[in-house]
Coordinates of C-alpha atoms and ligand atoms in Angstrom, one line a residue:
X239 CA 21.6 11.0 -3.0
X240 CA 20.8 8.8 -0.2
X241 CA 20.5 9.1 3.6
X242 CA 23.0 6.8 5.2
X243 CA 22.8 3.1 6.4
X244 CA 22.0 4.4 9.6
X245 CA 18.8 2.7 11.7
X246 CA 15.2 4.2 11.4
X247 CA 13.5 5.4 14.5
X248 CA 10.0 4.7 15.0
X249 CA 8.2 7.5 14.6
X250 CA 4.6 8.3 13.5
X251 CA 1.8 6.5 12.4
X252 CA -1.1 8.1 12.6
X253 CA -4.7 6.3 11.8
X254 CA -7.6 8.7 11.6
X255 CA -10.6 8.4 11.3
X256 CA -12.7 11.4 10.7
X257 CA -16.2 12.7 9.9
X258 CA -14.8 14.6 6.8
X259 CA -16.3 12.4 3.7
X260 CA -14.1 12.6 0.8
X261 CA -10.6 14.2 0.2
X262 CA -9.2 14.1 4.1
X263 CA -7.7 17.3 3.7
X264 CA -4.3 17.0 5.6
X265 CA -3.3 19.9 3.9
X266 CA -1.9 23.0 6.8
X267 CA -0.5 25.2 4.2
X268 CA 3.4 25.2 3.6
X269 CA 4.9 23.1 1.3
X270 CA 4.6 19.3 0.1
X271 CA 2.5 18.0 -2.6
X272 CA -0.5 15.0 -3.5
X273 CA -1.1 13.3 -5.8
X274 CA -3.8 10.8 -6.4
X275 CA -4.0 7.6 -5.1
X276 CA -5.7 5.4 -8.2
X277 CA -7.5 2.4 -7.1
X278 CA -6.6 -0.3 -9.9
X279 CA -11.0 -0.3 -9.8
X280 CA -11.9 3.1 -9.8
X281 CA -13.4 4.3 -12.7
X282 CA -10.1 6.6 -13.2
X283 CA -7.8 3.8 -13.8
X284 CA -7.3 1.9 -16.7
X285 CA -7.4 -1.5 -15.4
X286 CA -11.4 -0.2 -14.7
X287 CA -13.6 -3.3 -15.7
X288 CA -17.1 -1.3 -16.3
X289 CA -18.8 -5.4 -16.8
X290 CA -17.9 -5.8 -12.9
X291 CA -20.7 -5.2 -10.0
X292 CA -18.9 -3.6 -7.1
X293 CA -19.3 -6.8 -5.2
X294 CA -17.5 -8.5 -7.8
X295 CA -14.5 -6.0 -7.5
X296 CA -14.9 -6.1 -3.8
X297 CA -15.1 -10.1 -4.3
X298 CA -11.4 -9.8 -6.6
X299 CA -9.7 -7.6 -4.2
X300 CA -10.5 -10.4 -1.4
X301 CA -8.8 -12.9 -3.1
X302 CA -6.0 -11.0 -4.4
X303 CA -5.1 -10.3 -0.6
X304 CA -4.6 -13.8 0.1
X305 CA -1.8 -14.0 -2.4
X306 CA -0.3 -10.5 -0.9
X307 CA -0.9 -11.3 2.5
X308 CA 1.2 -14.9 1.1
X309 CA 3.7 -12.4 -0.7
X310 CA 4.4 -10.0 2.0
X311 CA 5.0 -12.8 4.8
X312 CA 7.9 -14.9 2.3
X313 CA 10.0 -11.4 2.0
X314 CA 9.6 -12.0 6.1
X315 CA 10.8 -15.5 5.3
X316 CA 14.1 -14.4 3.2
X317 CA 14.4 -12.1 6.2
X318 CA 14.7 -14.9 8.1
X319 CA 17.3 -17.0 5.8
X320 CA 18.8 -14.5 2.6
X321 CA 21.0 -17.6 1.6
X322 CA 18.0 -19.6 0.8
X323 CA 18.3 -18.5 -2.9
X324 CA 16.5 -20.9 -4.4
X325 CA 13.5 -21.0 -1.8
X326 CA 11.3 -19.2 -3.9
X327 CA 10.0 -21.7 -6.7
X328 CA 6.9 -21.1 -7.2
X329 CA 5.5 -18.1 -9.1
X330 CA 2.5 -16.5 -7.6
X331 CA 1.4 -12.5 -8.1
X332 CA 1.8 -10.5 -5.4
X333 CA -0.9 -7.8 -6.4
X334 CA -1.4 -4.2 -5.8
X335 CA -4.4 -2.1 -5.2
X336 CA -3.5 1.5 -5.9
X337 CA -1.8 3.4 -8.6
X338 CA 0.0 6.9 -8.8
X339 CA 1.0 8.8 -11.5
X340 CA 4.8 9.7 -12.1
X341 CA 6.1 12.0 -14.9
X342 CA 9.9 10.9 -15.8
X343 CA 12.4 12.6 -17.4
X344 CA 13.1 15.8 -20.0
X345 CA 10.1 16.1 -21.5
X346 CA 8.5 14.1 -19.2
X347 CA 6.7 10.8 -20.1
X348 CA 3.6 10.5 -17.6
X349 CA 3.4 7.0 -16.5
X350 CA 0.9 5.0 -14.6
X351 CA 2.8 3.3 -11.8
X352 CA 2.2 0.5 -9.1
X353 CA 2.4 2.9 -5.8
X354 CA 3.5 -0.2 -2.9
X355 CA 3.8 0.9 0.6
X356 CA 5.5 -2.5 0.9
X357 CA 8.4 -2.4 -1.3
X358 CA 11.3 0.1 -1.4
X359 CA 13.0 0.5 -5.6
X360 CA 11.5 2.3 -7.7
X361 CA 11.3 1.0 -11.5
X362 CA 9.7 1.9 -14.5
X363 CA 9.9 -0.2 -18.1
X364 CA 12.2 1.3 -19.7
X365 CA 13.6 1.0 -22.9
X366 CA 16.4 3.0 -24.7
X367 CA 14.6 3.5 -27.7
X368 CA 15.0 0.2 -29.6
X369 CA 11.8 -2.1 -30.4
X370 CA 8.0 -1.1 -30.8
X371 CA 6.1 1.3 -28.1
X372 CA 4.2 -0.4 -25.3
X373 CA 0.8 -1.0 -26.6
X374 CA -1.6 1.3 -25.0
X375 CA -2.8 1.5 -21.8
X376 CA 1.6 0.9 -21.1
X377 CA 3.7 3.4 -21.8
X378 CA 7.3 2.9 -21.6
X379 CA 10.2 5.2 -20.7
X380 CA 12.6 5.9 -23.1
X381 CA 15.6 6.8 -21.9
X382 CA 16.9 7.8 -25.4
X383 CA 14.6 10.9 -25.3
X384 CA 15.3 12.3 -21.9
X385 CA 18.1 15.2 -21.4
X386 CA 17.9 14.7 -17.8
X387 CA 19.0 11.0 -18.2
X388 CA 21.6 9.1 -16.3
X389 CA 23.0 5.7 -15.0
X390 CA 24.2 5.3 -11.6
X391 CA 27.6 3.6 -11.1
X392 CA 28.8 1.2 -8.9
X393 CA 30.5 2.8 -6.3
X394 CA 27.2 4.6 -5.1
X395 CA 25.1 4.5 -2.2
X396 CA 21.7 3.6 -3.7
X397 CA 23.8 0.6 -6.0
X398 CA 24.8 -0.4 -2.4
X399 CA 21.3 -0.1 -0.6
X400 CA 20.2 -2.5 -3.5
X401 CA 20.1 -5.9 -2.1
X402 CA 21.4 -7.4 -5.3
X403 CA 23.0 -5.5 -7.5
X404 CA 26.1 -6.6 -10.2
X405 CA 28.6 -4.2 -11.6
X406 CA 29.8 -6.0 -14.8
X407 CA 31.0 -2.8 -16.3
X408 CA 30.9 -0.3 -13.8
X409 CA 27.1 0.1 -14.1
X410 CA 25.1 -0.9 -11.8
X411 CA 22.8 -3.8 -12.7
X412 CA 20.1 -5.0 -10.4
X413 CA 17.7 -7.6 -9.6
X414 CA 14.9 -7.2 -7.7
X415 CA 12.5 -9.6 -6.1
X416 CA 9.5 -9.3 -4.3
X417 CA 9.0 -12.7 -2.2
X418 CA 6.9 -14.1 -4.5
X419 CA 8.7 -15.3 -8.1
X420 CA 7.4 -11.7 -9.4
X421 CA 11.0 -9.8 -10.0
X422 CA 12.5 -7.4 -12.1
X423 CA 15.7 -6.4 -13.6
X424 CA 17.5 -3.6 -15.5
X425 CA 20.0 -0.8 -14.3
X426 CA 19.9 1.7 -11.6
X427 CA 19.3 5.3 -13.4
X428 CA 18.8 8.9 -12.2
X429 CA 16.1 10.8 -13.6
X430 CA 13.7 14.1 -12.8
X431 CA 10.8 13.2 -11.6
X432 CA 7.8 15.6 -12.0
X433 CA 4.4 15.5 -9.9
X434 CA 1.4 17.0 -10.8
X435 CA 0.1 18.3 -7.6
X436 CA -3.1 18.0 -7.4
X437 CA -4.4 19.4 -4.5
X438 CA -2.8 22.2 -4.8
X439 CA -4.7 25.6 -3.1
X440 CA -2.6 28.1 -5.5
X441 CA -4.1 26.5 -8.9
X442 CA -2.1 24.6 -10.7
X443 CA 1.4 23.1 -9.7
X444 CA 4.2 20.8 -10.0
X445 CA 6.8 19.5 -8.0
X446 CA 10.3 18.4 -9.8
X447 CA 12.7 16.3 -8.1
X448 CA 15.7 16.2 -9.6
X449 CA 18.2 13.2 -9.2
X450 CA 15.7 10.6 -8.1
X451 CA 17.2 6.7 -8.2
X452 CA 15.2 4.2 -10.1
X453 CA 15.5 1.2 -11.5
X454 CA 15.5 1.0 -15.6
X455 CA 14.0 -2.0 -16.0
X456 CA 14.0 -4.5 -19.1
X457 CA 12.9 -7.6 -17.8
X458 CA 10.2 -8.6 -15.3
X459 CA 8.6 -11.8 -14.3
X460 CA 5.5 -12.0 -13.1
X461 CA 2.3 -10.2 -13.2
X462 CA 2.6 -6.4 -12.9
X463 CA 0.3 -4.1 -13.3
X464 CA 0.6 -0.4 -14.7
X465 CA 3.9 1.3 -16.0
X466 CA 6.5 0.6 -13.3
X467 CA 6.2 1.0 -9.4
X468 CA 7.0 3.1 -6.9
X469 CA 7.9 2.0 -3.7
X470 CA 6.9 3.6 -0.5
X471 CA 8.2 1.7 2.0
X472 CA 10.5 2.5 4.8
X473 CA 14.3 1.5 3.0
X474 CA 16.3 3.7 1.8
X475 CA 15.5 3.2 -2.0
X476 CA 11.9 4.3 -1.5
X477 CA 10.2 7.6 -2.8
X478 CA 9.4 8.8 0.5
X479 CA 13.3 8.3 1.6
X480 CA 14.4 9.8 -1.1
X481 CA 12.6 13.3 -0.8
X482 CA 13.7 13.2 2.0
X483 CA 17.3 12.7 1.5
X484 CA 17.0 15.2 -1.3
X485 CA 14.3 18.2 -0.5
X486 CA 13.2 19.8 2.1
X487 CA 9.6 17.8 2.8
X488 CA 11.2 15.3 5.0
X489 CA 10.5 11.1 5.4
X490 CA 6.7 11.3 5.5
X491 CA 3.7 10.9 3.4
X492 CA 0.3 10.3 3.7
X493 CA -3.0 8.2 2.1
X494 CA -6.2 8.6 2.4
X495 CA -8.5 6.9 1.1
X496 CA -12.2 7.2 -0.4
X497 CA -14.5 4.0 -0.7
X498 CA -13.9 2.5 -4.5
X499 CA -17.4 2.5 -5.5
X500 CA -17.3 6.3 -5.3
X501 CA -16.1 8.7 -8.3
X502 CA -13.7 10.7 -6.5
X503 CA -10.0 9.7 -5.7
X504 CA -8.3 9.1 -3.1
X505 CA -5.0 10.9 -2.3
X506 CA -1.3 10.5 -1.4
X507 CA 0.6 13.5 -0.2
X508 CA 4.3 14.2 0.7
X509 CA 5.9 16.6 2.8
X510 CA 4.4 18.5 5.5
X511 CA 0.8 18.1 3.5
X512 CA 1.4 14.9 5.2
X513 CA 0.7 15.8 8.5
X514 CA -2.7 14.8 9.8
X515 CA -3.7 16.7 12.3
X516 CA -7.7 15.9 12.5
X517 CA -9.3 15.3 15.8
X518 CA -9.2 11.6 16.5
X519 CA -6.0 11.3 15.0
X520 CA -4.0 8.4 17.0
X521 CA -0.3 8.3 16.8
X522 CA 1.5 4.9 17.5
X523 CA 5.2 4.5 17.1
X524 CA 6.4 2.5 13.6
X525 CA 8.3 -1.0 15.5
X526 CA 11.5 -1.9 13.7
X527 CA 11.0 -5.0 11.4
X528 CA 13.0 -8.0 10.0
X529 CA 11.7 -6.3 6.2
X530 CA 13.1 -2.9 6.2
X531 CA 10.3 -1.8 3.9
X532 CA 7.3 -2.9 6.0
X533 CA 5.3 -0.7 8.3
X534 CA 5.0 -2.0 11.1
X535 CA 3.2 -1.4 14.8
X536 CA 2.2 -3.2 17.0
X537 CA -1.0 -4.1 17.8
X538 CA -2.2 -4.6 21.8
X539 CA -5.3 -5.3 21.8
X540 CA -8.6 -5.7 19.6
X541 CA -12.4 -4.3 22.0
X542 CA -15.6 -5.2 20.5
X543 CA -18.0 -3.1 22.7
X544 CA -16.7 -3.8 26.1
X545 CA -15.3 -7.1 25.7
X546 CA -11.6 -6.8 25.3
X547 CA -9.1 -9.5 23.3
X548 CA -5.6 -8.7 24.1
X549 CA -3.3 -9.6 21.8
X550 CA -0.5 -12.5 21.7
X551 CA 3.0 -11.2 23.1
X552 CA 4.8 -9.4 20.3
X553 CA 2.2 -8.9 17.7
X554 CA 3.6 -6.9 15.2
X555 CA 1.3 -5.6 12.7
X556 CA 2.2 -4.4 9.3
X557 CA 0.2 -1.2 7.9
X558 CA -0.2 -2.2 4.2
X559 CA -2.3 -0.2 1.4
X560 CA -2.1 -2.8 -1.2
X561 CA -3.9 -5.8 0.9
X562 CA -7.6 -5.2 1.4
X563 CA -8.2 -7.5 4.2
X564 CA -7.1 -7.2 7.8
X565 CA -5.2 -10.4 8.3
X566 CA -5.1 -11.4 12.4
X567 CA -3.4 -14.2 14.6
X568 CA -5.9 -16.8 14.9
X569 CA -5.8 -16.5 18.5
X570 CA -7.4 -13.0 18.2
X571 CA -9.7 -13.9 14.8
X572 CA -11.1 -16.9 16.6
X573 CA -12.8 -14.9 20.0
X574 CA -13.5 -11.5 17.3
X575 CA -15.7 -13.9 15.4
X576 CA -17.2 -15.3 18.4
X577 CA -18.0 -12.0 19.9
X578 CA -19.7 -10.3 16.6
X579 CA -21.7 -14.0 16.2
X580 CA -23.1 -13.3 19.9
X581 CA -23.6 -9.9 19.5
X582 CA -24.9 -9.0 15.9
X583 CA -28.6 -10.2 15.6
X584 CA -28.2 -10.8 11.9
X585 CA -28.9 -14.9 10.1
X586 CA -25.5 -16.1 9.1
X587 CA -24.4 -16.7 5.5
X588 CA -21.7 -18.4 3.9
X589 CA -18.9 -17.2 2.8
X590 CA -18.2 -17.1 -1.1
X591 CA -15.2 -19.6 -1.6
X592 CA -14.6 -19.8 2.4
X593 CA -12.5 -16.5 1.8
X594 CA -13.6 -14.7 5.3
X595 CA -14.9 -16.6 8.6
X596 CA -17.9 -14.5 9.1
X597 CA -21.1 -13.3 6.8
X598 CA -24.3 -12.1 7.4
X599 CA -27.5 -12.1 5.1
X600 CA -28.6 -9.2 4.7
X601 CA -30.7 -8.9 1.8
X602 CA -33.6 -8.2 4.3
X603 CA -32.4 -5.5 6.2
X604 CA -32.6 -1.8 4.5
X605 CA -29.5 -0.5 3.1
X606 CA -28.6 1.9 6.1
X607 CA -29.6 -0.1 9.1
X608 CA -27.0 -2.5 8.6
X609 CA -24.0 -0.5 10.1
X610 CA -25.9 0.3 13.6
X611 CA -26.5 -3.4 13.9
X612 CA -22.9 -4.0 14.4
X613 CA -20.7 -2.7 17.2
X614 CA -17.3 -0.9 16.7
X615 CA -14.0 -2.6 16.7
X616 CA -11.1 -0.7 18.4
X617 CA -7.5 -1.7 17.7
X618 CA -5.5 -1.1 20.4
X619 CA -1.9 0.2 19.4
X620 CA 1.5 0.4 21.0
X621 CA 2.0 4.0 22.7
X622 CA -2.0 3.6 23.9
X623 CA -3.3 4.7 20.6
X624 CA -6.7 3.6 20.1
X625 CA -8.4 3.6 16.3
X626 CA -12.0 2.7 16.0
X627 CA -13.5 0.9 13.1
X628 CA -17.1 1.4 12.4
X629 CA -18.8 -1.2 10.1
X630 CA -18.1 0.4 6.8
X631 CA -14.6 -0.7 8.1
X632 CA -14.7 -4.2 9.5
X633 CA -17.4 -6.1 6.8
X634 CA -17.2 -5.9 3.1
X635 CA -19.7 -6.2 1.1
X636 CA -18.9 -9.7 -1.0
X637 CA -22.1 -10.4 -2.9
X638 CA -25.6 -8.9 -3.3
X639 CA -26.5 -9.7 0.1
X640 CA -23.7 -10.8 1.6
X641 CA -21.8 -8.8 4.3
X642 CA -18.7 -10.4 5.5
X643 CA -16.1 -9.4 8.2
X644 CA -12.9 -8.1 6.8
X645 CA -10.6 -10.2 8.7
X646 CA -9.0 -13.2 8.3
X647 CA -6.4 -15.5 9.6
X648 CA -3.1 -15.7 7.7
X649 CA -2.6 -18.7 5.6
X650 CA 1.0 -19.1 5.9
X651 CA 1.3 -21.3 8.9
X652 CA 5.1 -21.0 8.9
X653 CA 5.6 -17.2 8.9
X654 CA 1.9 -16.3 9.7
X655 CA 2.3 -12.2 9.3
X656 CA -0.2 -9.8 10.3
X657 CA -1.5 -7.1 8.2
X658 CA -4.0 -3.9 8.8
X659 CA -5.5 -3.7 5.1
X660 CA -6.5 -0.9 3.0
X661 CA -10.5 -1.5 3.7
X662 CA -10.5 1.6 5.6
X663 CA -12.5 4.2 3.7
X664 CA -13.1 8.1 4.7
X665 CA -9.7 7.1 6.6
X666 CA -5.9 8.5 6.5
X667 CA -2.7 6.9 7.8
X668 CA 0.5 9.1 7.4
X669 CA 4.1 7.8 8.4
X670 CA 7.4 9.3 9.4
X671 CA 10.1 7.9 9.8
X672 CA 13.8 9.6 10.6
X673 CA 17.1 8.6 10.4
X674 CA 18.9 8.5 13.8
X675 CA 22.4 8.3 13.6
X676 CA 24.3 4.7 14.2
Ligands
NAG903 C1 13.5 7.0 -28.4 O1 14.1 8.2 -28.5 C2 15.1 8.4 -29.5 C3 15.7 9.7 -29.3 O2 14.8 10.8 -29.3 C4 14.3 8.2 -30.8 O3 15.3 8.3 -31.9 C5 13.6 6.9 -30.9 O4 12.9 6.8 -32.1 C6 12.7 6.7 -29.7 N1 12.2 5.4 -29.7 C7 10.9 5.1 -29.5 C8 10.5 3.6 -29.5 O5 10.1 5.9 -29.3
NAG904 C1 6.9 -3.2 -20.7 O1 6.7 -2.7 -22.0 C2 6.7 -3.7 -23.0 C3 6.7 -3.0 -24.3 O2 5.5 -2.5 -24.6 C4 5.6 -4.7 -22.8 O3 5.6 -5.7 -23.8 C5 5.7 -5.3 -21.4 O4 4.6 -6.1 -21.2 C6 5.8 -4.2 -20.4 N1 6.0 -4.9 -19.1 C7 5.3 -4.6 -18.0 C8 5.7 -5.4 -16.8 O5 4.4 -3.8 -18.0
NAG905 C1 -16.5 11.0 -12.6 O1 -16.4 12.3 -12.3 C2 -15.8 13.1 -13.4 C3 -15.7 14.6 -13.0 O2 -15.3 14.7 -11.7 C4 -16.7 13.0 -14.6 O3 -16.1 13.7 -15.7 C5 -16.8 11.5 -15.0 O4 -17.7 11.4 -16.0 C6 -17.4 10.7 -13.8 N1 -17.4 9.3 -14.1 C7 -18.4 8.5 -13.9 C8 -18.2 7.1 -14.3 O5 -19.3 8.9 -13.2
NAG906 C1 -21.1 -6.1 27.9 O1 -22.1 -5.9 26.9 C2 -23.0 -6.9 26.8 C3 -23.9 -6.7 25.6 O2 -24.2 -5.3 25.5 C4 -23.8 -7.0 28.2 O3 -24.8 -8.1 28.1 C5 -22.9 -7.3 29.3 O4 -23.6 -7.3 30.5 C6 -21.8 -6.3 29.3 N1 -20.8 -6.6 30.3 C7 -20.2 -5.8 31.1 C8 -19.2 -6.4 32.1 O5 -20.5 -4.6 31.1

């Protein structure tokens, strides 16, 4: 079942950052689950290339935020003009960083899933039992199997909250696109969704939700990674709506996330686990947007040591895990650049590919001298929250030697959105969102 139509108040977003060095353990006892958070990279996903440096993969997930960054700002531009059907011609990937595990059905079929803060339906590919098995890593669902199996008719409120749907015989059929050419299609199902919860103090546990809406996919264009995905996002389709429409944890959930290079994961959690309640934990209010799925603040200002850029009127800011970059106005990336040139005493280098507007050299400099020779960047958020990003943060290293900042300017000229990536390391950011009523 699914909350209403009704608007979503802002809420909560909080942004920590905090001394503890792995697993930001959000956990306060009482209920709510995690899971992990698998970074397509890490050495615990499949899509692991062991032949990659970690500047390479740091190098990849660069470029694949450009495309994202393009991805995320065309939903903004179907926002803007739904009838503009055929406005999306070109076929580009919109990629995705992290992963989550999902088991489906009765017995359940564990499957490797996309996890997008940015999108809303869930899917998985599906099958009802005909044709060969995926070939490994994919698994596919088949519905065939399941006990707990069922298709959603038309008349519903999730075939509704679908913003294309069909009913050509009482089923509903959907089509789902994500802004880029990628899109997938099959028929809205119910299933029981088991999560392995990982975290868990009491040993071992799982958490079953039963009735959860997904899309039963058969088709999909584009490049995917994984099994399916699960969308995070603030609509009413999205995992973290519907635990909350359907159990007691409420609309919230939480990430945090552990630098890639490292062998430990980083972690998602639901419910009240959620809750983040380190010290220097800032809490801004989420700003409606255009894109119903999107997180979104809004972002004030950006201080580099005392010199303080405000930001253009009405800069809202989407919080996104599956871009790595932090994508900026130009009128704030222009004087940010300016400001670390004057102020870190490092010899320039160029960029690989012109990707980011600012590296540093610094195969001469010891390994852990590097971060005290550049200053902290603090965002300034709406609701005078404050997050402050210490160098591990703000510059990537791109090459052997190469340390760029982490922030560009959007491409898109037309709708040039702005994003706070994922390159946020030893950091959590946990949303909430409620339903008020119309
Ligand atoms: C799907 O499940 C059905 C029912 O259990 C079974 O007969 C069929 O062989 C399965 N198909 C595949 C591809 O596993
Ligand atoms: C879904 O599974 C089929 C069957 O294994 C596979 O051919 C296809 O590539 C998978 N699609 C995606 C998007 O993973
Ligand atoms: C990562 O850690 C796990 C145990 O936590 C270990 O089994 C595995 O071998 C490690 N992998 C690598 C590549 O170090
Ligand atoms: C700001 O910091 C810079 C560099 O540390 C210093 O040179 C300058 O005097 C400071 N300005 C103010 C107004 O404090």
């Amino acid at each position: 079942m699914l909350g209403t139509t009704a608007s979503r108040t802002l809420l909560l977003v909080g942004v920590v950052l905090t001394a503890h060095m792995f697993l930001c353990t959000a956990y306060v006892g009482g209920d709510g689950f995690s899971v992990e958070f698998i970074h397509r990279d890490s050495v615990k996903s499949p899509y692991h290339d062991p032949s990659l440096t970690t500047h390479a993969r740091v190098l990849e997930a660069a470029r694949r935020s450009s495309s994202r960054a393009a991805a995320l700002s065309r939903s903004y531009a179907r926002a803007d003009a739904p009838s503009a059907d055929g406005a999306v011609s070109e076929l580009t990937s919109r990629p995705f960083e992290y992963l989550m595990a999902v088991n489906v059905g009765t017995p359940p079929t564990r499957m490797l899933a996309i996890a997008d803060t940015g999108s809303d339906l869930i899917w998985l590919n599906c099958s009802n039992g005909a044709g060969a098995p995926a070939p490994p890593p994919g698994v596919q669902f088949n519905s065939s199997s399941s006990t707990t199996f069922g298709l959603m008719s038309c008349g519903t409120g999730a075939c509704r909250a679908l913003p294309d749907a069909s009913c050509p015989d009482s089923k509903c059929r959907y089509l789902y696109s994500y802004g880029d050419g990628s899109q997938t299609s099959g028929l809205l199902s119910t299933e029981t969704f088991t999560f392995a919860d990982d975290q868990g103090t009491r040993g071992d546990r799982e958490m079953r939700v039963a009735n959860v809406n997904f899309g039963c996919s058969t088709t999909m264009t584009g490049s995917f990674i994984g099994d399916g995905l699960v969308g995070l996002g603030g609509g009413d389709l999205s995992l973290v709506n519907q635990l909350g429409a359907d159990t007691s944890l409420g609309r919230r959930f939480s990430y945090c996330l552990v630098p890639y290079s490292i062998n430990a994961s980083s972690v998602l959690n639901f419910g009240p686990r959620a809750t983040v309640t380190e010290p220097g934990a800032a809490t801004t209010p989420l700003i409606p947007s255009e894109v119903k799925a999107y997180y979104t603040v809004d972002l004030q200002s950006v201080k580099i040591g005392n010199k303080t850029l405000a930001a253009p009127q009405q800069s809202p800011v989407i919080v996104d895990s599956g871009t790595t970059l932090t994508y900026l106005a130009n009128e704030l990336v222009d004087p940010l650049v300016e400001e670390l040139t004057r102020r870190v005493k490092l010899p320039p280098a160029k960029s690989p590919e012109d990707l980011l507007p600012l590296c540093f050299d610094v195969s001469g400099v010891r390994k852990g001298h590097v971060a005290a020779m550049i200053p902290d960047v603090t965002l300034g958020l709406g609701g005078g929250a404050t997050v402050t990003l210490k160098a591990e943060n703000t510059f990537l290293e791109v090459q052997e030697g190469t340390l760029c900042l982490a922030v560009a300017a959007p491409s898109d000229q037309f709708h040039p959105v702005s994003i706070i990536g994922n390159s946020r390391s030893r950091t959590c950011t946990s949303a909430m969102t409620s339903t008020r009523a119309p």
